[in-house]
Amino acid sequence: MVVSMNNNKVNLLSAENLLNKWEFHIMAPDMEIAHHEYSYKVRHFDLWAEEIEHQILPEITLDTFGYNKKTPGPVIIMRKGEWLFLTLHNKLSVPTGLQIQGYAKPGAIKHLSDFKFNGPIIDPDDSFTYKLLCDKPGTYLYQSVLDFQVSMGLIGTLLILPDPSDVDINDIPDKDFVFLMQQWEIPDLTLGEIIPGHYKPDKYHRNPNFFTLNGRCYPYTSPIYLCDGDNVRMRFLSKAGEGSWIHLEGHQFRVLSINGFSRNNQYLNFENDTVEFNSGVRTDIAFTANNPGKWFINATAIFHQSNNGVFPGGIMSNILYF
């Protein structure tokens, strides 16, 4: 591998290979990575907005909304300099539309007001192709333009990786995890009850009683597997209306960015083990997996660690070394 003596950047071919490796190592436990068709500098994705049956626990199924039969929707991966062509097919019985939260780049939008809040509304059984030049690397939320549809599950993650020429060899993670947090209110259940069945969540979420990590409540969440020495990146996105904190047991991390803005500053880049999250906030962290054992990653608010008051549950997952 050839590295520049001046700025530690690999040559373009090696950087391209590293980006391929980086993209391959993006992981979204219990979610899916979106499939796409590729032509030169263009990735074309299809999303279907539809009514779904979604399990947050083996005994609890939500009758709600989702993209491509799931909530959250699939993770969309792009690279800086590529065009995103995203066709949204509306299979709902009501109109919908799409926007990207956090992507504010004047002049990057094509075809009228794509991805803006007042963008095109898509009627049932209709479709629309949004087009976006991805010139701002970072972690973003794609979601419905209608807030109540977001609270009912129409949300997903968009990742934009840097241009190969901007890649530093030290920035390539061995594992790059995506975690999206949501909350749900099932008013039919009394506090402390877990009764098997299908439930329609309340769209207002004024009194949420179930909290999910990548669409599932603990202990239904899949473990996070690490190897000793891994360079790990984790991206936390939240659409849970109630603010809380996420704690990473057994490890210390550095905050790389918040809402797409770098925190890689020598005066700010101190180590931590807990990170705040609020609705709409997106935080990227990095750490070295150097403490083999069995650990938890979990919300710190007590009720967020439960399923309607039944412990353990909520926003939590196991970290395992292998």
PDB file of C-alpha atoms in Angstrom:
ATOM      1  CA  MET A   1       0.000   0.000   0.000  1.00  0.00           C
ATOM      2  CA  VAL A   2       1.404   3.403  -1.018  1.00  0.00           C
ATOM      3  CA  VAL A   3       1.025   6.223   1.497  1.00  0.00           C
ATOM      4  CA  SER A   4       1.821   9.877   0.856  1.00  0.00           C
ATOM      5  CA  MET A   5       4.709  11.173   2.973  1.00  0.00           C
ATOM      6  CA  ASN A   6       2.934  14.514   3.350  1.00  0.00           C
ATOM      7  CA  ASN A   7      -0.594  13.747   4.484  1.00  0.00           C
ATOM      8  CA  ASN A   8      -0.799   9.980   5.114  1.00  0.00           C
ATOM      9  CA  LYS A   9      -3.361   9.562   2.336  1.00  0.00           C
ATOM     10  CA  VAL A  10      -3.224   6.441   0.255  1.00  0.00           C
ATOM     11  CA  ASN A  11      -3.063   6.610  -3.516  1.00  0.00           C
ATOM     12  CA  LEU A  12      -6.372   6.659  -5.335  1.00  0.00           C
ATOM     13  CA  LEU A  13      -6.464   2.970  -6.230  1.00  0.00           C
ATOM     14  CA  SER A  14      -5.594   1.859  -2.717  1.00  0.00           C
ATOM     15  CA  ALA A  15      -8.110   4.339  -1.307  1.00  0.00           C
ATOM     16  CA  GLU A  16     -10.811   2.910  -3.552  1.00  0.00           C
ATOM     17  CA  ASN A  17     -10.013  -0.561  -2.257  1.00  0.00           C
ATOM     18  CA  LEU A  18     -10.140   0.693   1.312  1.00  0.00           C
ATOM     19  CA  LEU A  19     -13.528   2.293   0.693  1.00  0.00           C
ATOM     20  CA  ASN A  20     -14.768  -1.014  -0.697  1.00  0.00           C
ATOM     21  CA  LYS A  21     -13.582  -2.667   2.510  1.00  0.00           C
ATOM     22  CA  TRP A  22     -15.167   0.083   4.616  1.00  0.00           C
ATOM     23  CA  GLU A  23     -18.491  -0.294   2.845  1.00  0.00           C
ATOM     24  CA  PHE A  24     -18.366  -4.064   3.246  1.00  0.00           C
ATOM     25  CA  HIS A  25     -17.782  -3.647   6.985  1.00  0.00           C
ATOM     26  CA  ILE A  26     -20.844  -1.460   7.605  1.00  0.00           C
ATOM     27  CA  MET A  27     -23.149  -3.413   9.875  1.00  0.00           C
ATOM     28  CA  ALA A  28     -26.741  -2.750  10.915  1.00  0.00           C
ATOM     29  CA  PRO A  29     -27.852  -5.485  13.346  1.00  0.00           C
ATOM     30  CA  ASP A  30     -31.517  -6.425  12.837  1.00  0.00           C
ATOM     31  CA  MET A  31     -31.772  -3.982   9.916  1.00  0.00           C
ATOM     32  CA  GLU A  32     -30.961  -4.451   6.243  1.00  0.00           C
ATOM     33  CA  ILE A  33     -28.483  -2.805   3.884  1.00  0.00           C
ATOM     34  CA  ALA A  34     -30.368  -1.438   0.873  1.00  0.00           C
ATOM     35  CA  HIS A  35     -29.717  -3.069  -2.499  1.00  0.00           C
ATOM     36  CA  HIS A  36     -29.040  -0.814  -5.471  1.00  0.00           C
ATOM     37  CA  GLU A  37     -28.315  -0.736  -9.174  1.00  0.00           C
ATOM     38  CA  TYR A  38     -25.078   0.990 -10.140  1.00  0.00           C
ATOM     39  CA  SER A  39     -23.998   2.890 -13.214  1.00  0.00           C
ATOM     40  CA  TYR A  40     -21.136   5.348 -13.413  1.00  0.00           C
ATOM     41  CA  LYS A  41     -21.360   7.631 -10.347  1.00  0.00           C
ATOM     42  CA  VAL A  42     -25.060   6.786  -9.852  1.00  0.00           C
ATOM     43  CA  ARG A  43     -26.669   4.450  -7.322  1.00  0.00           C
ATOM     44  CA  HIS A  44     -30.376   3.769  -7.818  1.00  0.00           C
ATOM     45  CA  PHE A  45     -32.428   2.550  -4.851  1.00  0.00           C
ATOM     46  CA  ASP A  46     -36.116   1.635  -4.514  1.00  0.00           C
ATOM     47  CA  LEU A  47     -38.134   2.229  -1.362  1.00  0.00           C
ATOM     48  CA  TRP A  48     -41.687   0.994  -0.836  1.00  0.00           C
ATOM     49  CA  ALA A  49     -43.690   2.839   1.814  1.00  0.00           C
ATOM     50  CA  GLU A  50     -46.305   0.404   3.055  1.00  0.00           C
ATOM     51  CA  GLU A  51     -48.331  -0.862   5.978  1.00  0.00           C
ATOM     52  CA  ILE A  52     -46.424  -3.594   7.784  1.00  0.00           C
ATOM     53  CA  GLU A  53     -46.585  -6.022  10.674  1.00  0.00           C
ATOM     54  CA  HIS A  54     -43.417  -5.468  12.684  1.00  0.00           C
ATOM     55  CA  GLN A  55     -42.204  -7.540  15.636  1.00  0.00           C
ATOM     56  CA  ILE A  56     -40.457  -5.586  18.373  1.00  0.00           C
ATOM     57  CA  LEU A  57     -40.571  -8.680  20.610  1.00  0.00           C
ATOM     58  CA  PRO A  58     -41.488 -12.268  19.704  1.00  0.00           C
ATOM     59  CA  GLU A  59     -44.846 -11.767  21.420  1.00  0.00           C
ATOM     60  CA  ILE A  60     -45.498  -8.130  20.431  1.00  0.00           C
ATOM     61  CA  THR A  61     -46.306  -7.192  16.821  1.00  0.00           C
ATOM     62  CA  LEU A  62     -47.012  -3.635  15.697  1.00  0.00           C
ATOM     63  CA  ASP A  63     -49.438  -2.815  12.892  1.00  0.00           C
ATOM     64  CA  THR A  64     -47.625   0.234  11.598  1.00  0.00           C
ATOM     65  CA  PHE A  65     -45.746   1.758   8.627  1.00  0.00           C
ATOM     66  CA  GLY A  66     -42.352   0.864   7.184  1.00  0.00           C
ATOM     67  CA  TYR A  67     -40.036   0.970   4.189  1.00  0.00           C
ATOM     68  CA  ASN A  68     -39.446  -2.299   2.334  1.00  0.00           C
ATOM     69  CA  LYS A  69     -41.491  -4.235   4.909  1.00  0.00           C
ATOM     70  CA  LYS A  70     -39.447  -3.066   7.917  1.00  0.00           C
ATOM     71  CA  THR A  71     -38.950  -0.222  10.343  1.00  0.00           C
ATOM     72  CA  PRO A  72     -36.430   1.268  10.366  1.00  0.00           C
ATOM     73  CA  GLY A  73     -36.026   1.074   6.616  1.00  0.00           C
ATOM     74  CA  PRO A  74     -32.865  -0.285   4.969  1.00  0.00           C
ATOM     75  CA  VAL A  75     -29.552   1.538   5.359  1.00  0.00           C
ATOM     76  CA  ILE A  76     -28.694   3.437   2.174  1.00  0.00           C
ATOM     77  CA  ILE A  77     -24.940   3.711   1.525  1.00  0.00           C
ATOM     78  CA  MET A  78     -23.453   6.302  -0.822  1.00  0.00           C
ATOM     79  CA  ARG A  79     -20.050   7.852  -1.506  1.00  0.00           C
ATOM     80  CA  LYS A  80     -19.166  11.496  -1.878  1.00  0.00           C
ATOM     81  CA  GLY A  81     -19.411  12.572  -5.507  1.00  0.00           C
ATOM     82  CA  GLU A  82     -22.027   9.989  -6.442  1.00  0.00           C
ATOM     83  CA  TRP A  83     -25.615  10.677  -7.444  1.00  0.00           C
ATOM     84  CA  LEU A  84     -28.368   9.150  -5.357  1.00  0.00           C
ATOM     85  CA  PHE A  85     -31.429   8.213  -7.408  1.00  0.00           C
ATOM     86  CA  LEU A  86     -34.087   7.142  -4.922  1.00  0.00           C
ATOM     87  CA  THR A  87     -37.470   5.975  -6.205  1.00  0.00           C
ATOM     88  CA  LEU A  88     -40.200   6.029  -3.581  1.00  0.00           C
ATOM     89  CA  HIS A  89     -43.217   3.823  -4.297  1.00  0.00           C
ATOM     90  CA  ASN A  90     -46.264   4.708  -2.221  1.00  0.00           C
ATOM     91  CA  LYS A  91     -48.181   1.562  -1.266  1.00  0.00           C
ATOM     92  CA  LEU A  92     -49.964   3.298   1.616  1.00  0.00           C
ATOM     93  CA  SER A  93     -53.612   4.307   1.509  1.00  0.00           C
ATOM     94  CA  VAL A  94     -52.609   7.945   2.160  1.00  0.00           C
ATOM     95  CA  PRO A  95     -50.171  10.384   0.471  1.00  0.00           C
ATOM     96  CA  THR A  96     -46.538  10.477   1.557  1.00  0.00           C
ATOM     97  CA  GLY A  97     -43.213  12.075   0.616  1.00  0.00           C
ATOM     98  CA  LEU A  98     -39.537  11.947   1.535  1.00  0.00           C
ATOM     99  CA  GLN A  99     -36.908  14.213   3.037  1.00  0.00           C
ATOM    100  CA  ILE A 100     -33.375  13.866   4.380  1.00  0.00           C
ATOM    101  CA  GLN A 101     -32.878  15.298   7.843  1.00  0.00           C
ATOM    102  CA  GLY A 102     -29.567  17.048   8.302  1.00  0.00           C
ATOM    103  CA  TYR A 103     -28.627  17.371   4.645  1.00  0.00           C
ATOM    104  CA  ALA A 104     -28.614  21.102   4.010  1.00  0.00           C
ATOM    105  CA  LYS A 105     -26.507  21.885   0.967  1.00  0.00           C
ATOM    106  CA  PRO A 106     -27.847  24.631  -1.318  1.00  0.00           C
ATOM    107  CA  GLY A 107     -27.553  23.764  -4.980  1.00  0.00           C
ATOM    108  CA  ALA A 108     -27.199  20.033  -4.380  1.00  0.00           C
ATOM    109  CA  ILE A 109     -30.843  19.296  -5.072  1.00  0.00           C
ATOM    110  CA  LYS A 110     -32.172  18.591  -8.539  1.00  0.00           C
ATOM    111  CA  HIS A 111     -35.684  18.334  -9.989  1.00  0.00           C
ATOM    112  CA  LEU A 112     -37.654  21.096  -8.276  1.00  0.00           C
ATOM    113  CA  SER A 113     -37.661  20.743  -4.494  1.00  0.00           C
ATOM    114  CA  ASP A 114     -36.607  17.141  -3.976  1.00  0.00           C
ATOM    115  CA  PHE A 115     -35.931  16.167  -0.356  1.00  0.00           C
ATOM    116  CA  LYS A 116     -37.228  19.498   0.926  1.00  0.00           C
ATOM    117  CA  PHE A 117     -40.026  19.606   3.472  1.00  0.00           C
ATOM    118  CA  ASN A 118     -42.355  21.065   0.851  1.00  0.00           C
ATOM    119  CA  GLY A 119     -41.237  18.559  -1.775  1.00  0.00           C
ATOM    120  CA  PRO A 120     -43.551  16.491  -3.933  1.00  0.00           C
ATOM    121  CA  ILE A 121     -46.379  14.641  -2.226  1.00  0.00           C
ATOM    122  CA  ILE A 122     -46.797  11.153  -3.669  1.00  0.00           C
ATOM    123  CA  ASP A 123     -50.340   9.833  -3.918  1.00  0.00           C
ATOM    124  CA  PRO A 124     -51.220   6.198  -3.182  1.00  0.00           C
ATOM    125  CA  ASP A 125     -50.021   3.776  -5.892  1.00  0.00           C
ATOM    126  CA  ASP A 126     -47.807   6.486  -7.381  1.00  0.00           C
ATOM    127  CA  SER A 127     -44.017   6.830  -7.324  1.00  0.00           C
ATOM    128  CA  PHE A 128     -41.373   9.519  -7.622  1.00  0.00           C
ATOM    129  CA  THR A 129     -37.597   9.463  -8.151  1.00  0.00           C
ATOM    130  CA  TYR A 130     -35.590  11.858  -6.000  1.00  0.00           C
ATOM    131  CA  LYS A 131     -32.115  12.851  -7.183  1.00  0.00           C
ATOM    132  CA  LEU A 132     -29.359  14.095  -4.913  1.00  0.00           C
ATOM    133  CA  LEU A 133     -25.680  14.822  -5.523  1.00  0.00           C
ATOM    134  CA  CYS A 134     -23.963  13.457  -2.425  1.00  0.00           C
ATOM    135  CA  ASP A 135     -21.256  16.012  -1.709  1.00  0.00           C
ATOM    136  CA  LYS A 136     -21.376  16.045   2.098  1.00  0.00           C
ATOM    137  CA  PRO A 137     -20.128  12.888   3.861  1.00  0.00           C
ATOM    138  CA  GLY A 138     -21.885  11.986   7.085  1.00  0.00           C
ATOM    139  CA  THR A 139     -24.716  10.179   8.832  1.00  0.00           C
ATOM    140  CA  TYR A 140     -28.274  11.228   7.977  1.00  0.00           C
ATOM    141  CA  LEU A 141     -31.914  10.254   8.477  1.00  0.00           C
ATOM    142  CA  TYR A 142     -34.273   9.765   5.569  1.00  0.00           C
ATOM    143  CA  GLN A 143     -37.899   9.985   6.590  1.00  0.00           C
ATOM    144  CA  SER A 144     -41.431  10.879   5.591  1.00  0.00           C
ATOM    145  CA  VAL A 145     -42.237  14.563   5.210  1.00  0.00           C
ATOM    146  CA  LEU A 146     -45.255  13.949   7.469  1.00  0.00           C
ATOM    147  CA  ASP A 147     -44.313  13.807  11.157  1.00  0.00           C
ATOM    148  CA  PHE A 148     -46.977  11.308  12.192  1.00  0.00           C
ATOM    149  CA  GLN A 149     -45.769   8.905   9.502  1.00  0.00           C
ATOM    150  CA  VAL A 150     -42.270   9.211  10.964  1.00  0.00           C
ATOM    151  CA  SER A 151     -43.569   8.335  14.425  1.00  0.00           C
ATOM    152  CA  MET A 152     -45.313   5.330  12.871  1.00  0.00           C
ATOM    153  CA  GLY A 153     -42.082   3.987  11.364  1.00  0.00           C
ATOM    154  CA  LEU A 154     -41.290   5.736   8.055  1.00  0.00           C
ATOM    155  CA  ILE A 155     -37.633   6.387   8.785  1.00  0.00           C
ATOM    156  CA  GLY A 156     -34.205   5.033   7.844  1.00  0.00           C
ATOM    157  CA  THR A 157     -30.486   5.804   7.661  1.00  0.00           C
ATOM    158  CA  LEU A 158     -28.462   7.355   4.840  1.00  0.00           C
ATOM    159  CA  LEU A 159     -24.664   7.070   5.059  1.00  0.00           C
ATOM    160  CA  ILE A 160     -22.376   9.047   2.770  1.00  0.00           C
ATOM    161  CA  LEU A 161     -18.761   7.876   2.842  1.00  0.00           C
ATOM    162  CA  PRO A 162     -15.931  10.269   1.946  1.00  0.00           C
ATOM    163  CA  ASP A 163     -14.325  10.565  -1.457  1.00  0.00           C
ATOM    164  CA  PRO A 164     -11.415   8.122  -1.915  1.00  0.00           C
ATOM    165  CA  SER A 165      -8.987  11.026  -2.262  1.00  0.00           C
ATOM    166  CA  ASP A 166      -9.990  12.239   1.217  1.00  0.00           C
ATOM    167  CA  VAL A 167      -9.510   8.901   2.946  1.00  0.00           C
ATOM    168  CA  ASP A 168      -6.942   8.626   5.710  1.00  0.00           C
ATOM    169  CA  ILE A 169      -5.786   5.074   6.280  1.00  0.00           C
ATOM    170  CA  ASN A 170      -6.255   5.521  10.033  1.00  0.00           C
ATOM    171  CA  ASP A 171      -9.934   6.404   9.590  1.00  0.00           C
ATOM    172  CA  ILE A 172     -10.986   3.089   8.050  1.00  0.00           C
ATOM    173  CA  PRO A 173     -12.928   1.070  10.656  1.00  0.00           C
ATOM    174  CA  ASP A 174     -12.815  -2.697  10.900  1.00  0.00           C
ATOM    175  CA  LYS A 175     -16.480  -2.569  11.899  1.00  0.00           C
ATOM    176  CA  ASP A 176     -18.899   0.317  11.337  1.00  0.00           C
ATOM    177  CA  PHE A 177     -22.193  -0.148  13.206  1.00  0.00           C
ATOM    178  CA  VAL A 178     -25.465   1.718  12.653  1.00  0.00           C
ATOM    179  CA  PHE A 179     -27.956   2.064  15.525  1.00  0.00           C
ATOM    180  CA  LEU A 180     -31.301   3.821  15.155  1.00  0.00           C
ATOM    181  CA  MET A 181     -33.467   4.352  18.240  1.00  0.00           C
ATOM    182  CA  GLN A 182     -37.250   4.682  18.216  1.00  0.00           C
ATOM    183  CA  GLN A 183     -40.051   4.765  20.751  1.00  0.00           C
ATOM    184  CA  TRP A 184     -43.595   3.392  20.653  1.00  0.00           C
ATOM    185  CA  GLU A 185     -46.732   3.835  22.702  1.00  0.00           C
ATOM    186  CA  ILE A 186     -49.087   0.866  23.035  1.00  0.00           C
ATOM    187  CA  PRO A 187     -51.968   2.301  25.067  1.00  0.00           C
ATOM    188  CA  ASP A 188     -53.782  -1.058  25.313  1.00  0.00           C
ATOM    189  CA  LEU A 189     -51.292  -2.422  27.849  1.00  0.00           C
ATOM    190  CA  THR A 190     -51.214  -1.643  31.566  1.00  0.00           C
ATOM    191  CA  LEU A 191     -47.802  -0.852  33.039  1.00  0.00           C
ATOM    192  CA  GLY A 192     -45.965  -4.100  33.746  1.00  0.00           C
ATOM    193  CA  GLU A 193     -47.945  -6.136  31.192  1.00  0.00           C
ATOM    194  CA  ILE A 194     -46.561  -8.008  28.195  1.00  0.00           C
ATOM    195  CA  ILE A 195     -49.577  -9.632  26.553  1.00  0.00           C
ATOM    196  CA  PRO A 196     -48.947 -11.361  23.199  1.00  0.00           C
ATOM    197  CA  GLY A 197     -50.807  -9.838  20.299  1.00  0.00           C
ATOM    198  CA  HIS A 198     -51.015  -7.313  17.477  1.00  0.00           C
ATOM    199  CA  TYR A 199     -51.168  -3.654  18.468  1.00  0.00           C
ATOM    200  CA  LYS A 200     -51.574  -0.355  16.667  1.00  0.00           C
ATOM    201  CA  PRO A 201     -49.265   2.196  18.302  1.00  0.00           C
ATOM    202  CA  ASP A 202     -50.470   5.675  19.173  1.00  0.00           C
ATOM    203  CA  LYS A 203     -49.015   8.119  16.656  1.00  0.00           C
ATOM    204  CA  TYR A 204     -48.500  10.900  19.214  1.00  0.00           C
ATOM    205  CA  HIS A 205     -46.165   8.906  21.520  1.00  0.00           C
ATOM    206  CA  ARG A 206     -47.067  11.095  24.494  1.00  0.00           C
ATOM    207  CA  ASN A 207     -46.503   8.193  26.905  1.00  0.00           C
ATOM    208  CA  PRO A 208     -44.113   5.791  25.160  1.00  0.00           C
ATOM    209  CA  ASN A 209     -43.742   2.399  26.818  1.00  0.00           C
ATOM    210  CA  PHE A 210     -41.569   0.483  24.334  1.00  0.00           C
ATOM    211  CA  PHE A 211     -38.125   1.591  23.134  1.00  0.00           C
ATOM    212  CA  THR A 212     -36.331  -0.065  20.237  1.00  0.00           C
ATOM    213  CA  LEU A 213     -32.778  -0.351  18.957  1.00  0.00           C
ATOM    214  CA  ASN A 214     -32.795  -1.039  15.210  1.00  0.00           C
ATOM    215  CA  GLY A 215     -36.452  -1.952  15.433  1.00  0.00           C
ATOM    216  CA  ARG A 216     -36.276  -4.402  18.336  1.00  0.00           C
ATOM    217  CA  CYS A 217     -36.513  -4.382  22.124  1.00  0.00           C
ATOM    218  CA  TYR A 218     -34.027  -6.247  24.304  1.00  0.00           C
ATOM    219  CA  PRO A 219     -33.658  -9.219  24.700  1.00  0.00           C
ATOM    220  CA  TYR A 220     -34.815  -9.563  21.054  1.00  0.00           C
ATOM    221  CA  THR A 221     -31.909  -7.393  19.846  1.00  0.00           C
ATOM    222  CA  SER A 222     -29.027  -9.179  18.127  1.00  0.00           C
ATOM    223  CA  PRO A 223     -25.614  -9.198  19.853  1.00  0.00           C
ATOM    224  CA  ILE A 224     -22.784  -6.956  18.674  1.00  0.00           C
ATOM    225  CA  TYR A 225     -19.714  -9.033  17.854  1.00  0.00           C
ATOM    226  CA  LEU A 226     -16.186  -7.619  18.160  1.00  0.00           C
ATOM    227  CA  CYS A 227     -12.661  -8.959  17.796  1.00  0.00           C
ATOM    228  CA  ASP A 228      -9.860  -7.887  20.105  1.00  0.00           C
ATOM    229  CA  GLY A 229      -8.032  -4.997  18.432  1.00  0.00           C
ATOM    230  CA  ASP A 230     -10.877  -3.948  16.121  1.00  0.00           C
ATOM    231  CA  ASN A 231     -11.046  -0.299  15.120  1.00  0.00           C
ATOM    232  CA  VAL A 232     -14.770   0.270  15.734  1.00  0.00           C
ATOM    233  CA  ARG A 233     -17.083   3.045  14.628  1.00  0.00           C
ATOM    234  CA  MET A 234     -20.655   3.380  15.888  1.00  0.00           C
ATOM    235  CA  ARG A 235     -23.281   5.715  14.460  1.00  0.00           C
ATOM    236  CA  PHE A 236     -26.216   6.544  16.729  1.00  0.00           C
ATOM    237  CA  LEU A 237     -29.372   8.082  15.293  1.00  0.00           C
ATOM    238  CA  SER A 238     -32.479   8.837  17.307  1.00  0.00           C
ATOM    239  CA  LYS A 239     -36.132   9.388  16.568  1.00  0.00           C
ATOM    240  CA  ALA A 240     -37.139   8.695  20.159  1.00  0.00           C
ATOM    241  CA  GLY A 241     -38.892  11.815  21.392  1.00  0.00           C
ATOM    242  CA  GLU A 242     -37.640  11.344  24.937  1.00  0.00           C
ATOM    243  CA  GLY A 243     -33.995  12.291  25.419  1.00  0.00           C
ATOM    244  CA  SER A 244     -31.641   9.885  27.141  1.00  0.00           C
ATOM    245  CA  TRP A 245     -28.048   8.685  27.171  1.00  0.00           C
ATOM    246  CA  ILE A 246     -26.361   5.623  25.701  1.00  0.00           C
ATOM    247  CA  HIS A 247     -23.681   3.942  27.807  1.00  0.00           C
ATOM    248  CA  LEU A 248     -20.960   1.690  26.380  1.00  0.00           C
ATOM    249  CA  GLU A 249     -19.722  -0.727  29.034  1.00  0.00           C
ATOM    250  CA  GLY A 250     -16.060  -1.655  29.295  1.00  0.00           C
ATOM    251  CA  HIS A 251     -14.756   0.793  26.683  1.00  0.00           C
ATOM    252  CA  GLN A 252     -13.921   4.449  26.183  1.00  0.00           C
ATOM    253  CA  PHE A 253     -14.692   6.215  22.935  1.00  0.00           C
ATOM    254  CA  ARG A 254     -14.071   9.480  21.097  1.00  0.00           C
ATOM    255  CA  VAL A 255     -16.866  11.499  19.515  1.00  0.00           C
ATOM    256  CA  LEU A 256     -16.101  11.938  15.801  1.00  0.00           C
ATOM    257  CA  SER A 257     -19.090  14.025  14.762  1.00  0.00           C
ATOM    258  CA  ILE A 258     -22.466  15.316  15.928  1.00  0.00           C
ATOM    259  CA  ASN A 259     -25.157  15.935  13.306  1.00  0.00           C
ATOM    260  CA  GLY A 260     -22.528  15.698  10.582  1.00  0.00           C
ATOM    261  CA  PHE A 261     -20.210  18.305  12.110  1.00  0.00           C
ATOM    262  CA  SER A 262     -16.729  17.124  13.058  1.00  0.00           C
ATOM    263  CA  ARG A 263     -15.694  16.977  16.715  1.00  0.00           C
ATOM    264  CA  ASN A 264     -12.229  15.732  15.823  1.00  0.00           C
ATOM    265  CA  ASN A 265     -10.532  18.565  17.711  1.00  0.00           C
ATOM    266  CA  GLN A 266      -7.687  18.085  20.166  1.00  0.00           C
ATOM    267  CA  TYR A 267      -9.418  20.271  22.750  1.00  0.00           C
ATOM    268  CA  LEU A 268     -12.812  18.571  22.438  1.00  0.00           C
ATOM    269  CA  ASN A 269     -11.835  15.042  21.532  1.00  0.00           C
ATOM    270  CA  PHE A 270     -11.580  13.637  25.052  1.00  0.00           C
ATOM    271  CA  GLU A 271     -12.547  10.073  25.906  1.00  0.00           C
ATOM    272  CA  ASN A 272     -15.997   9.209  27.190  1.00  0.00           C
ATOM    273  CA  ASP A 273     -18.205   6.181  27.826  1.00  0.00           C
ATOM    274  CA  THR A 274     -21.678   7.753  27.574  1.00  0.00           C
ATOM    275  CA  VAL A 275     -23.253   9.825  24.826  1.00  0.00           C
ATOM    276  CA  GLU A 276     -26.438  11.896  24.858  1.00  0.00           C
ATOM    277  CA  PHE A 277     -29.165  11.358  22.304  1.00  0.00           C
ATOM    278  CA  ASN A 278     -32.288  13.363  21.550  1.00  0.00           C
ATOM    279  CA  SER A 279     -34.802  13.123  18.734  1.00  0.00           C
ATOM    280  CA  GLY A 280     -33.122  13.885  15.424  1.00  0.00           C
ATOM    281  CA  VAL A 281     -29.580  13.833  16.811  1.00  0.00           C
ATOM    282  CA  ARG A 282     -26.914  11.830  14.986  1.00  0.00           C
ATOM    283  CA  THR A 283     -23.635  11.052  16.758  1.00  0.00           C
ATOM    284  CA  ASP A 284     -20.643   9.088  15.441  1.00  0.00           C
ATOM    285  CA  ILE A 285     -18.125   7.617  17.884  1.00  0.00           C
ATOM    286  CA  ALA A 286     -14.944   5.548  17.540  1.00  0.00           C
ATOM    287  CA  PHE A 287     -13.023   3.263  19.880  1.00  0.00           C
ATOM    288  CA  THR A 288     -10.621   0.338  19.956  1.00  0.00           C
ATOM    289  CA  ALA A 289     -12.035  -3.016  21.024  1.00  0.00           C
ATOM    290  CA  ASN A 290      -9.427  -3.792  23.668  1.00  0.00           C
ATOM    291  CA  ASN A 291     -11.349  -5.302  26.574  1.00  0.00           C
ATOM    292  CA  PRO A 292     -12.537  -8.838  25.735  1.00  0.00           C
ATOM    293  CA  GLY A 293     -15.538  -9.997  27.697  1.00  0.00           C
ATOM    294  CA  LYS A 294     -19.312  -9.728  27.786  1.00  0.00           C
ATOM    295  CA  TRP A 295     -20.639  -6.181  27.958  1.00  0.00           C
ATOM    296  CA  PHE A 296     -23.812  -4.175  27.454  1.00  0.00           C
ATOM    297  CA  ILE A 297     -24.606  -1.152  25.387  1.00  0.00           C
ATOM    298  CA  ASN A 298     -27.733   0.421  26.826  1.00  0.00           C
ATOM    299  CA  ALA A 299     -29.813   3.509  27.440  1.00  0.00           C
ATOM    300  CA  THR A 300     -29.224   4.902  30.927  1.00  0.00           C
ATOM    301  CA  ALA A 301     -32.807   6.021  31.666  1.00  0.00           C
ATOM    302  CA  ILE A 302     -34.377   3.272  33.774  1.00  0.00           C
ATOM    303  CA  PHE A 303     -37.695   3.074  31.902  1.00  0.00           C
ATOM    304  CA  HIS A 304     -35.831   2.980  28.572  1.00  0.00           C
ATOM    305  CA  GLN A 305     -34.246  -0.278  29.804  1.00  0.00           C
ATOM    306  CA  SER A 306     -37.656  -1.922  30.111  1.00  0.00           C
ATOM    307  CA  ASN A 307     -40.497  -3.197  27.967  1.00  0.00           C
ATOM    308  CA  ASN A 308     -43.536  -1.439  29.417  1.00  0.00           C
ATOM    309  CA  GLY A 309     -41.904  -1.627  32.848  1.00  0.00           C
ATOM    310  CA  VAL A 310     -40.729  -5.234  32.495  1.00  0.00           C
ATOM    311  CA  PHE A 311     -36.953  -5.558  32.933  1.00  0.00           C
ATOM    312  CA  PRO A 312     -34.586  -6.042  31.220  1.00  0.00           C
ATOM    313  CA  GLY A 313     -35.679  -4.616  27.904  1.00  0.00           C
ATOM    314  CA  GLY A 314     -35.781  -1.547  25.714  1.00  0.00           C
ATOM    315  CA  ILE A 315     -32.691   0.052  24.210  1.00  0.00           C
ATOM    316  CA  MET A 316     -30.041  -2.491  25.090  1.00  0.00           C
ATOM    317  CA  SER A 317     -27.832  -5.080  23.424  1.00  0.00           C
ATOM    318  CA  ASN A 318     -25.003  -7.461  24.285  1.00  0.00           C
ATOM    319  CA  ILE A 319     -21.420  -6.861  23.181  1.00  0.00           C
ATOM    320  CA  LEU A 320     -19.556 -10.134  22.702  1.00  0.00           C
ATOM    321  CA  TYR A 321     -15.952 -10.862  21.684  1.00  0.00           C
ATOM    322  CA  PHE A 322     -15.085 -13.800  19.456  1.00  0.00           C
TER     323      PHE A 322
END
